[in-house]
Short mmCIF file of C-alpha atoms and ligand atoms in Angstrom, two decimals:
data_model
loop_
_atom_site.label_atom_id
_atom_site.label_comp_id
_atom_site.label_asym_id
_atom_site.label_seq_id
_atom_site.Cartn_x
_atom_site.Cartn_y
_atom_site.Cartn_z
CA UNK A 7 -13.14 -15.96 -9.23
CA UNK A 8 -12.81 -16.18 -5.42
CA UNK A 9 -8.64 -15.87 -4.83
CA UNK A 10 -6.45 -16.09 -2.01
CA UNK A 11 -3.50 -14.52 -1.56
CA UNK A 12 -1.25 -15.85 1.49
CA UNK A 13 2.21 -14.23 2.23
CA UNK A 14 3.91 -16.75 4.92
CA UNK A 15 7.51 -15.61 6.37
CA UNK A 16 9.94 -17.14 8.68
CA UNK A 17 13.48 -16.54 9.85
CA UNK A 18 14.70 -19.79 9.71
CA UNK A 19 18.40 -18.86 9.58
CA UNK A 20 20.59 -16.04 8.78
CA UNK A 21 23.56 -15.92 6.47
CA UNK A 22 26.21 -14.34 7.12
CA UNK A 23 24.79 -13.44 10.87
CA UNK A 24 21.59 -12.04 10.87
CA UNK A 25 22.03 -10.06 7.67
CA UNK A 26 21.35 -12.30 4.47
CA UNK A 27 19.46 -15.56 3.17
CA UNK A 28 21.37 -18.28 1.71
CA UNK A 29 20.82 -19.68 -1.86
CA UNK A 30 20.66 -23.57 -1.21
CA UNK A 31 17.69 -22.31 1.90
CA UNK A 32 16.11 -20.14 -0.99
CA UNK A 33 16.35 -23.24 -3.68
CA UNK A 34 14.89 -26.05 -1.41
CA UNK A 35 12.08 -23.41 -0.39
CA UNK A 36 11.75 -22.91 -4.26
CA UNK A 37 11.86 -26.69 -4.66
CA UNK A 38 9.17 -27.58 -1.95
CA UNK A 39 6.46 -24.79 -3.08
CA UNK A 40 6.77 -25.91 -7.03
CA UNK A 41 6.21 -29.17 -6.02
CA UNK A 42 3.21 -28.07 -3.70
CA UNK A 43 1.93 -25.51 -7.73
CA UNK A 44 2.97 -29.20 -9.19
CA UNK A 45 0.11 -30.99 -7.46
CA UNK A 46 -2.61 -28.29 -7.61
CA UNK A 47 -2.89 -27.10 -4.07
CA UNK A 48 -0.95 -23.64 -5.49
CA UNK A 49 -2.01 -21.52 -8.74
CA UNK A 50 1.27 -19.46 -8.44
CA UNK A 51 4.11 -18.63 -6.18
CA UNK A 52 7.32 -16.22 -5.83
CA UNK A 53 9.61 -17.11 -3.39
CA UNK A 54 11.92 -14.54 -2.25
CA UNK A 55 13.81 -13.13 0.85
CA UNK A 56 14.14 -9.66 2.95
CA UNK A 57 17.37 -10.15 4.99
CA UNK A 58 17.37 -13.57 6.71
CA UNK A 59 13.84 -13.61 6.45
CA UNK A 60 12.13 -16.35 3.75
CA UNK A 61 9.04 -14.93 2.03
CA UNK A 62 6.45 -17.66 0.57
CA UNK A 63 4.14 -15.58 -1.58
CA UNK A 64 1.45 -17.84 -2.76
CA UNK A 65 -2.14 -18.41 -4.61
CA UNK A 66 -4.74 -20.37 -4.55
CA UNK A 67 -8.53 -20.83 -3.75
CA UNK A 68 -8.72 -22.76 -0.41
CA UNK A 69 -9.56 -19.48 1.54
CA UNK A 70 -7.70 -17.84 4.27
CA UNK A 71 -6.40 -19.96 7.57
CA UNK A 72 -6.52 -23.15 5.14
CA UNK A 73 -4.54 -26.28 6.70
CA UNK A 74 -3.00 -27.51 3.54
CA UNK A 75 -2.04 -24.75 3.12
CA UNK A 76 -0.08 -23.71 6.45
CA UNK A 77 1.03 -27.23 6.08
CA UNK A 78 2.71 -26.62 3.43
CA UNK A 79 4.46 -23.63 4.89
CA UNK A 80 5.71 -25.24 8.02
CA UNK A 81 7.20 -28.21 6.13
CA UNK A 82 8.80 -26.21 3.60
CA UNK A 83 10.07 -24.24 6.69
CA UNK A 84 11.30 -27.28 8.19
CA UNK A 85 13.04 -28.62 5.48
CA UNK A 86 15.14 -25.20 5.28
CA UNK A 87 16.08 -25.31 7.99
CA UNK A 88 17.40 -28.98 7.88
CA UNK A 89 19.19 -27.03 4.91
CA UNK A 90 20.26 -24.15 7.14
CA UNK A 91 21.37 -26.80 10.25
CA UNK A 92 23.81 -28.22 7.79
CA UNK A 93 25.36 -24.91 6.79
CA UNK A 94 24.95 -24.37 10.84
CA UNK A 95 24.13 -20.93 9.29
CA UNK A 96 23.64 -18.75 12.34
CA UNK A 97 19.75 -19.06 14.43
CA UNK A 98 19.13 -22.12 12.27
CA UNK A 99 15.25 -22.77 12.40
CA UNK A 100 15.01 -19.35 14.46
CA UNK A 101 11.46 -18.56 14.53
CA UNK A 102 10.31 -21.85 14.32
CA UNK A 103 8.81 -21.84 17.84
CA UNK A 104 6.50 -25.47 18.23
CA UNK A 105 7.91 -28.64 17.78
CA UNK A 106 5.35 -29.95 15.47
CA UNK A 107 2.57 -28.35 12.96
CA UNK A 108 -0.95 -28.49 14.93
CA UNK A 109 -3.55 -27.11 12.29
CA UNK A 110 -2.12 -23.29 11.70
CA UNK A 111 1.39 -21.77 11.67
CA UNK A 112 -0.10 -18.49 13.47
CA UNK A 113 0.95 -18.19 16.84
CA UNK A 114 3.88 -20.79 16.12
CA UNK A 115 6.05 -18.76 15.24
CA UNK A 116 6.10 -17.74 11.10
CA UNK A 117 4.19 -14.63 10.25
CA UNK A 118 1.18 -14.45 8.26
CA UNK A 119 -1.06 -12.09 5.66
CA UNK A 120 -3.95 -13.23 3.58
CA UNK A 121 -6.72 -11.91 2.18
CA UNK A 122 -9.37 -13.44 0.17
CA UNK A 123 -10.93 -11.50 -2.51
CA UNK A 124 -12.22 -11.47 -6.44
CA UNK A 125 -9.95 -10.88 -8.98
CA UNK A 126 -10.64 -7.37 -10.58
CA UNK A 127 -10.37 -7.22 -14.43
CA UNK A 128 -6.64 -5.26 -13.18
CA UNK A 129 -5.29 -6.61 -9.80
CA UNK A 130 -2.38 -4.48 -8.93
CA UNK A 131 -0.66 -5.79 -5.45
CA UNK A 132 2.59 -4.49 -3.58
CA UNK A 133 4.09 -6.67 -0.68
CA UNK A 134 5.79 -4.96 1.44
CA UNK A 135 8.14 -7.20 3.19
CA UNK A 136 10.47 -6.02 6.23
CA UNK A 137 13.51 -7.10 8.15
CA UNK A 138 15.20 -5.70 11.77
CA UNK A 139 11.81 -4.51 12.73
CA UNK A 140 8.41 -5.24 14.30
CA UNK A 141 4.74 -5.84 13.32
CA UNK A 142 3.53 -2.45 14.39
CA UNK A 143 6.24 -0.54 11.72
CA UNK A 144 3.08 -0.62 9.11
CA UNK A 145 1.12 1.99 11.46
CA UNK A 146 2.16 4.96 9.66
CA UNK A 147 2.81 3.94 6.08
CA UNK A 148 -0.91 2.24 6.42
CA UNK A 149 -2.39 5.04 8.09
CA UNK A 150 -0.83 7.74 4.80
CA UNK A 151 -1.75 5.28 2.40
CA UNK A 152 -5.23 5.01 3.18
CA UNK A 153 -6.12 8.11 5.48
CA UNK A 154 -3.86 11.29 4.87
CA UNK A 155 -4.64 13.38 1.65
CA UNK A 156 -1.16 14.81 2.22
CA UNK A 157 -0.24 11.40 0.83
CA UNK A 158 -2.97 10.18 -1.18
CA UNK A 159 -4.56 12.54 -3.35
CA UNK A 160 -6.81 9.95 -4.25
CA UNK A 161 -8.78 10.44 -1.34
CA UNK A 162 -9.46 14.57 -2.21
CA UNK A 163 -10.03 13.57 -6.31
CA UNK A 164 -11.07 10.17 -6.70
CA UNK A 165 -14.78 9.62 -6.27
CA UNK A 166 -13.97 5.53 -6.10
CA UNK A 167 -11.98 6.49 -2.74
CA UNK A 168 -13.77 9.81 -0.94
CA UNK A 169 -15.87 7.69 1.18
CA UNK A 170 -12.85 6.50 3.00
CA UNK A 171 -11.15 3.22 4.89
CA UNK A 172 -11.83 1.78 7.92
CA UNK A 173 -8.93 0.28 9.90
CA UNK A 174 -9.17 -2.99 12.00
CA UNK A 175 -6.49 -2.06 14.99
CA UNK A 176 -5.20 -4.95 17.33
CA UNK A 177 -4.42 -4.47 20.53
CA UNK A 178 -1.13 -7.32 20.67
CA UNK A 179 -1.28 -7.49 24.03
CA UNK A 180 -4.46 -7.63 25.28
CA UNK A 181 -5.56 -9.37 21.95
CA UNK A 182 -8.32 -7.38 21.67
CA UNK A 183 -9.30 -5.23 18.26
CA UNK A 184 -11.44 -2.10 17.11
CA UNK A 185 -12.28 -0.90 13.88
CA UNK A 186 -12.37 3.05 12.98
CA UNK A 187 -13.53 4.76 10.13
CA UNK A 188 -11.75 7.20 8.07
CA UNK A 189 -11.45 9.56 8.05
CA UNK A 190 -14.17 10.70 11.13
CA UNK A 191 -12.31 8.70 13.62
CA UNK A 192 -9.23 9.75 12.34
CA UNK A 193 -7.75 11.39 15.86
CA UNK A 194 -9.78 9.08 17.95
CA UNK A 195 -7.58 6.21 15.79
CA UNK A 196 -3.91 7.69 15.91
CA UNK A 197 -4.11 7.38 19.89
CA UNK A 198 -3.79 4.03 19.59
CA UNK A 199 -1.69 3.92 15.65
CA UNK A 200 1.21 6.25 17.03
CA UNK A 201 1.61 3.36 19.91
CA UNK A 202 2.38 0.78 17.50
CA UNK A 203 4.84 -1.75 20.14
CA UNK A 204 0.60 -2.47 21.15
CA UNK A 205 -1.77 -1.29 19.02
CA UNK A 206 -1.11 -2.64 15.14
CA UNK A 207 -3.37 -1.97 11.91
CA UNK A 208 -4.12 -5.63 11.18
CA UNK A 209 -6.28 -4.97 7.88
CA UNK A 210 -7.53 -2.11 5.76
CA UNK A 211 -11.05 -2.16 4.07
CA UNK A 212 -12.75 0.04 1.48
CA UNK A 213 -15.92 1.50 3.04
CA UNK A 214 -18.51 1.80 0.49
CA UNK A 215 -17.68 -1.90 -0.98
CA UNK A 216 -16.33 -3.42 2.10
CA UNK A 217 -13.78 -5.18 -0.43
CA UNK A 218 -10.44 -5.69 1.70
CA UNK A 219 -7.63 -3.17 0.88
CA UNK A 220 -4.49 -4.45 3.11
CA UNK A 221 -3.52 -6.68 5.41
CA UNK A 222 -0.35 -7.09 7.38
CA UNK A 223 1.30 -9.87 9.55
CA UNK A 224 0.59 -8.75 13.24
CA UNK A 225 2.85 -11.52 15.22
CA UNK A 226 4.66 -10.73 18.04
CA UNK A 227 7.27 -13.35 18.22
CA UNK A 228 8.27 -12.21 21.83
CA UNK A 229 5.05 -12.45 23.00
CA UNK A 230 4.68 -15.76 21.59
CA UNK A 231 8.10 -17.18 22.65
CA UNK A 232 7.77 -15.06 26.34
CA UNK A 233 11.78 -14.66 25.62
CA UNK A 234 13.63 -12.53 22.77
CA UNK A 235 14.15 -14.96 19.62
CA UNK A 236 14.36 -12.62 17.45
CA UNK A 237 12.29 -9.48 16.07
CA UNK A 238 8.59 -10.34 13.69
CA UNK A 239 9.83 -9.08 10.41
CA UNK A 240 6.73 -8.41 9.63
CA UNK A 241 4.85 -8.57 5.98
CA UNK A 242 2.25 -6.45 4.17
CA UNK A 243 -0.36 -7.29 1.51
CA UNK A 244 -1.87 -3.60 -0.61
CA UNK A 245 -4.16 -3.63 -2.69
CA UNK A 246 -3.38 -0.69 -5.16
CA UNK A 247 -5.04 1.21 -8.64
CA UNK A 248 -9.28 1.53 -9.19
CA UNK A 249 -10.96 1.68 -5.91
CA UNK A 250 -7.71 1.63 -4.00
CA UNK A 251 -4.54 3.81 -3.96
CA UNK A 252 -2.41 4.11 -7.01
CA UNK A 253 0.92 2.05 -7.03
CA UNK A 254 2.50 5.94 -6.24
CA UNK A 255 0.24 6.69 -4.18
CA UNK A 256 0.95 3.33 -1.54
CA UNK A 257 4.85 3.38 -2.30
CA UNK A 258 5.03 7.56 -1.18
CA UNK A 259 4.97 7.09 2.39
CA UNK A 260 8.44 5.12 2.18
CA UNK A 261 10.01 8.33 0.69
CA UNK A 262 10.38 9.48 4.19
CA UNK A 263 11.86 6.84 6.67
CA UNK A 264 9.69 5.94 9.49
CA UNK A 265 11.55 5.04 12.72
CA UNK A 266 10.86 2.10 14.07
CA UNK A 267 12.14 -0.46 16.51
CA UNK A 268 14.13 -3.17 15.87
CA UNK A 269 17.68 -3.00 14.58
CA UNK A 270 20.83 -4.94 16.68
CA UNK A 271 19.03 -7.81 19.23
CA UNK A 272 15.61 -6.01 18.19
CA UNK A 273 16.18 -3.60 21.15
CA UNK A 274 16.65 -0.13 19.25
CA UNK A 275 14.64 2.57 17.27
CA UNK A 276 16.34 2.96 14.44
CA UNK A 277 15.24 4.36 10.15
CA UNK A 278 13.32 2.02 7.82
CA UNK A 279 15.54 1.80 4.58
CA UNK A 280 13.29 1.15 2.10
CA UNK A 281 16.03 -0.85 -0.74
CA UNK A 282 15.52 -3.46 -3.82
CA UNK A 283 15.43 -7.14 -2.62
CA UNK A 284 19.36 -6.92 -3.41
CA UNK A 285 20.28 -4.79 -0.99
CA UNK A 286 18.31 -6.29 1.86
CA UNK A 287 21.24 -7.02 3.49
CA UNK A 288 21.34 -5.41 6.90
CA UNK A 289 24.73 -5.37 8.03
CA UNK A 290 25.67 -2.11 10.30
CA UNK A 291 24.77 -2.52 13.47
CA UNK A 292 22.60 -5.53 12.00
CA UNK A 293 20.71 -2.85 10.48
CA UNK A 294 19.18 -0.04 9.78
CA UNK A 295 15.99 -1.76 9.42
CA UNK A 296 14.90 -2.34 5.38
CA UNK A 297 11.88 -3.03 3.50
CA UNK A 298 11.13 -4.43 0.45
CA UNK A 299 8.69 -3.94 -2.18
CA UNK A 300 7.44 -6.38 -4.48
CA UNK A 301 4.59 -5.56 -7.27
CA UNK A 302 2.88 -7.85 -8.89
CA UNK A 303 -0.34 -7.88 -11.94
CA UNK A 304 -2.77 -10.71 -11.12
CA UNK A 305 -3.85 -12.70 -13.91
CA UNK A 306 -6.17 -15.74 -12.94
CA UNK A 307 -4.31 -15.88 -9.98
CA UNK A 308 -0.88 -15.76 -11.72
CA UNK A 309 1.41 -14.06 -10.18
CA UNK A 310 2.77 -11.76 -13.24
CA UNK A 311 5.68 -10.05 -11.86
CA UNK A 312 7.56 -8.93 -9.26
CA UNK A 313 8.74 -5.44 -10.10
CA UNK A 314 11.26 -4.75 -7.31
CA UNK A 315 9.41 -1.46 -6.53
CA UNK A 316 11.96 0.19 -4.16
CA UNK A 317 14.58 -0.26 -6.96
CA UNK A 318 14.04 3.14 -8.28
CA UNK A 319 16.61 6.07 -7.55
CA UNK A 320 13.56 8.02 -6.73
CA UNK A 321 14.30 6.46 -2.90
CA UNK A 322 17.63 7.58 -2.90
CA UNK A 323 17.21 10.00 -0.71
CA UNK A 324 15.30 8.33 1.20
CA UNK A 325 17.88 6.03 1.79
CA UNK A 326 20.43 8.99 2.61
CA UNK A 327 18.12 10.23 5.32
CA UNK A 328 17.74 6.86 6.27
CA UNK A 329 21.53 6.63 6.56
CA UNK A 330 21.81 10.13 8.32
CA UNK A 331 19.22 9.34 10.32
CA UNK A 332 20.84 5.96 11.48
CA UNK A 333 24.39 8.13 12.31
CA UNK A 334 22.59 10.69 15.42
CA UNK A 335 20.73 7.29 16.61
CA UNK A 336 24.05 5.54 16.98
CA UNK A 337 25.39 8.22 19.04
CA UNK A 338 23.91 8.00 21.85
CA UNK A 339 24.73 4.37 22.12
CA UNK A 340 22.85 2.52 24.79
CA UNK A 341 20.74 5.91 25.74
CA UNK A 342 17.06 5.94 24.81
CA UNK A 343 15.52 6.74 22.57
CA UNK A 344 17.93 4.99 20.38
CA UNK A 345 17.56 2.05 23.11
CA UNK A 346 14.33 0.91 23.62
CA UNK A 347 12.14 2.09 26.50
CA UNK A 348 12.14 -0.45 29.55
CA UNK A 349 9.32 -1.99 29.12
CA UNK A 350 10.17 -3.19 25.62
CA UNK A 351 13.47 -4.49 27.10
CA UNK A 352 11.85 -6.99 29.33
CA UNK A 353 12.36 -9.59 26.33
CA UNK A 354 16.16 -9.05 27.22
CA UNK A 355 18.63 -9.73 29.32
CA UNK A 356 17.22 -6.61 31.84
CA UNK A 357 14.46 -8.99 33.71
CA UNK A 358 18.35 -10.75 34.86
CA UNK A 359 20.04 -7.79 35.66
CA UNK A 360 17.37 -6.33 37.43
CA UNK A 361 16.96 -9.75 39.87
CA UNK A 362 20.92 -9.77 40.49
CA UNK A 363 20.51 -6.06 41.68
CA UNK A 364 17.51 -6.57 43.45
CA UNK A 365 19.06 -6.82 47.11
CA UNK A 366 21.37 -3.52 46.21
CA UNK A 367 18.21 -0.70 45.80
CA UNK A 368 17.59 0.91 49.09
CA UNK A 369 14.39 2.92 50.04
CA UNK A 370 15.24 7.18 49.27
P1 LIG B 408 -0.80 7.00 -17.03
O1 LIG B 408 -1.33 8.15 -17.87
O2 LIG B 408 0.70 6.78 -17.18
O3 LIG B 408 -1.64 5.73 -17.17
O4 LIG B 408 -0.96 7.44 -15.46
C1 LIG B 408 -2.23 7.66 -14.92
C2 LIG B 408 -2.24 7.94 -13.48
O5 LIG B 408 -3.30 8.24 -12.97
C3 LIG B 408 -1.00 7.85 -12.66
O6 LIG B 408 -1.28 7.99 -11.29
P1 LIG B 409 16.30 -11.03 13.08
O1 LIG B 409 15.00 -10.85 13.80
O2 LIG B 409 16.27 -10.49 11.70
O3 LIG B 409 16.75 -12.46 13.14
O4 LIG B 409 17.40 -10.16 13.85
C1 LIG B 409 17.70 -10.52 15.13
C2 LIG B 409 18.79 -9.73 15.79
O5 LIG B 409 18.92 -9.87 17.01
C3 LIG B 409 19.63 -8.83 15.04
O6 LIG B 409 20.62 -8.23 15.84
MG1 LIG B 410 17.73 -13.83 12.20
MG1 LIG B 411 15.03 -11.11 10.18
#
């Protein structure tokens, strides 16, 4: 059977700050999408959180891009943050950027991953959920999962998985993409994966099927909004066991923290915490950065689970490095490379400063 999987997030207001969700915004959104499983436009749905960010995990067989579907997103989205308004919890209705729904919540400010596919006889799935960062931060945990033998044994001693993955790479910017094989295009691809503020893996597929393997949310909210609302937060769909990396196999890369940008007013580099949903709280510094892991068994579209994968003292340390690591970036303060670079600033206030100083540079 023909299933689609549709992970829909928006920040649609923080508790306490930018660090947390609230419960009454997490029961309405729990309200709204039963009601939506009620009527038969969902087979199954989790609702959950990472930080201030609500996560609508849904299934159902209306295909990617659907317009009930996205419908019922946005509204659900809207009537948290009627929920949130009333709490006045802080950035109420944040990244809720149009004024009205017009077909698809892409490019109005929610994030989105879906894939279509056939359920397998076992469908193991991980979403990876994040908060504090932006939608390039899956670059290098996509690019060990599915491309470095250092990480995936699979690929050296799995004959299901030696022919490879091919990566789909957006260009954010320029809205362009590419799509490079693995792993003969491997150094040709990490010119453009090791830049992920532009270039972002959008989607993952297995080459000898074609079958999809990943697929991440690659919205820039700055670029939609043209100002700093907040940071993307962005989400992850994996595909995992069979033909595709083992559960341990697409969790390993989060045993080392990748650095990413993000963190206080989205303006800093800072270490990707990998924590259970509990403790995606970020609160130092509005931070570090976290993600989340939830696995779920697919059965008919049910969504058996989640197991809160990065609930495991295995990612303890982890989590101390991440911690260590956050202590030499706060150091230097405003100083890159904890800041920014200037061109990923000009979402800020800099554009401002730089116009009220313009009269003061003088020619050297
Ligand atoms: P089990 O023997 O626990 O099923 O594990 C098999 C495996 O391949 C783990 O990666
Ligand atoms: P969020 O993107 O999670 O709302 O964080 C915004 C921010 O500016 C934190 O300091
Ligand atoms: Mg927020
Ligand atoms: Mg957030």
């Amino acid at each position: 059977m023909n299933l689609t999987l549709s992970v829909i997030k928006a920040d649609i207001g923080g508790y306490v700050g930018h660090s947390s969700s609230h419960p009454d915004v997490l029961d309405k959104a729990e309200k709204c999408i039963a009601a939506a499983k009620k009527s038969g436009l969902l087979i199954d749905y989790h609702v959950t959180r990472c930080g201030d960010d609500l996560q609508l995990i849904m299934t159902h067989q209306h295909g990617e891009n659907d317009e009930k579907i996205h419908n019922l997103a946005w509204d659900t989205f809207v009537a948290c943050t009627n929920i949130a308004k009333k709490l006045k919890l802080h950035g109420a209705g944040q990244d809720m950027l149009a004024d009205a729904f017009s077909g698809n919540v892409k490019g109005m400010g929610p994030g989105v991953a879906e894939m279509e596919f056939k359920e397998r006889d076992a469908e193991t799935i991980i979403i990876f959920m994040a908060d504090k960062t932006a939608s390039g931060a899956w670059n290098l945990p996509l690019y060990k999962i599915f491309a470095d033998p250092f990480n995936t044994i699979g690929l050296v001693i799995a004959g299901n998985m030696h022919g490879g993955f091919s990566f789909e790479v957006h260009d954010v910017k320029e809205s362009k993409k590419i799509v490079f094989n693995a792993p003969e295009e491997i150094y040709d691809m990490l010119v453009f994966l090791g830049a992920p503020s532009r270039y972002a893996v959008k989607a993952v597929y297995h080459r000898e099927s074609g079958e999809i393997a990943a697929v991440s949310s690659t919205q820039r909210l700055s670029l939609m909004a043209g100002r700093y609302v907040g940071k993307d937060d962005p989400v992850c769909i994996v595909r995992s066991q069979g033909q595709f990396p083992a559960v341990g196999e697409v969790l390993e890369p989060f045993a080392h923290p990748n650095i990413v940008e993000g963190w206080m007013r989205g303006s800093h580099h800072g270490p990707l915490m990998p924590v259970a949903v509990r403790e995606s709280n970020p609160t130092r510094f509005d931070g570090p950065p976290r993600v989340i892991a939830a696995g779920f068994q697919l059965s008919g579209g049910k969504l058996v689970g989640p197991l809160d994968m990065f609930d495991d003292p295995a990612f303890n340390n982890a989590r101390q490095q991440a911690n260590d690591i956050a202590d030499i970036l706060r150091s230097l303060g405003p100083f890159e490379p904890h800041r920014l670079p200037l061109e990923e600033m000009e979402y800020t206030t800099m554009p401002q400063v730089m116009k009220k100083l313009q009269g003061r540079f003088e020619n050297i």
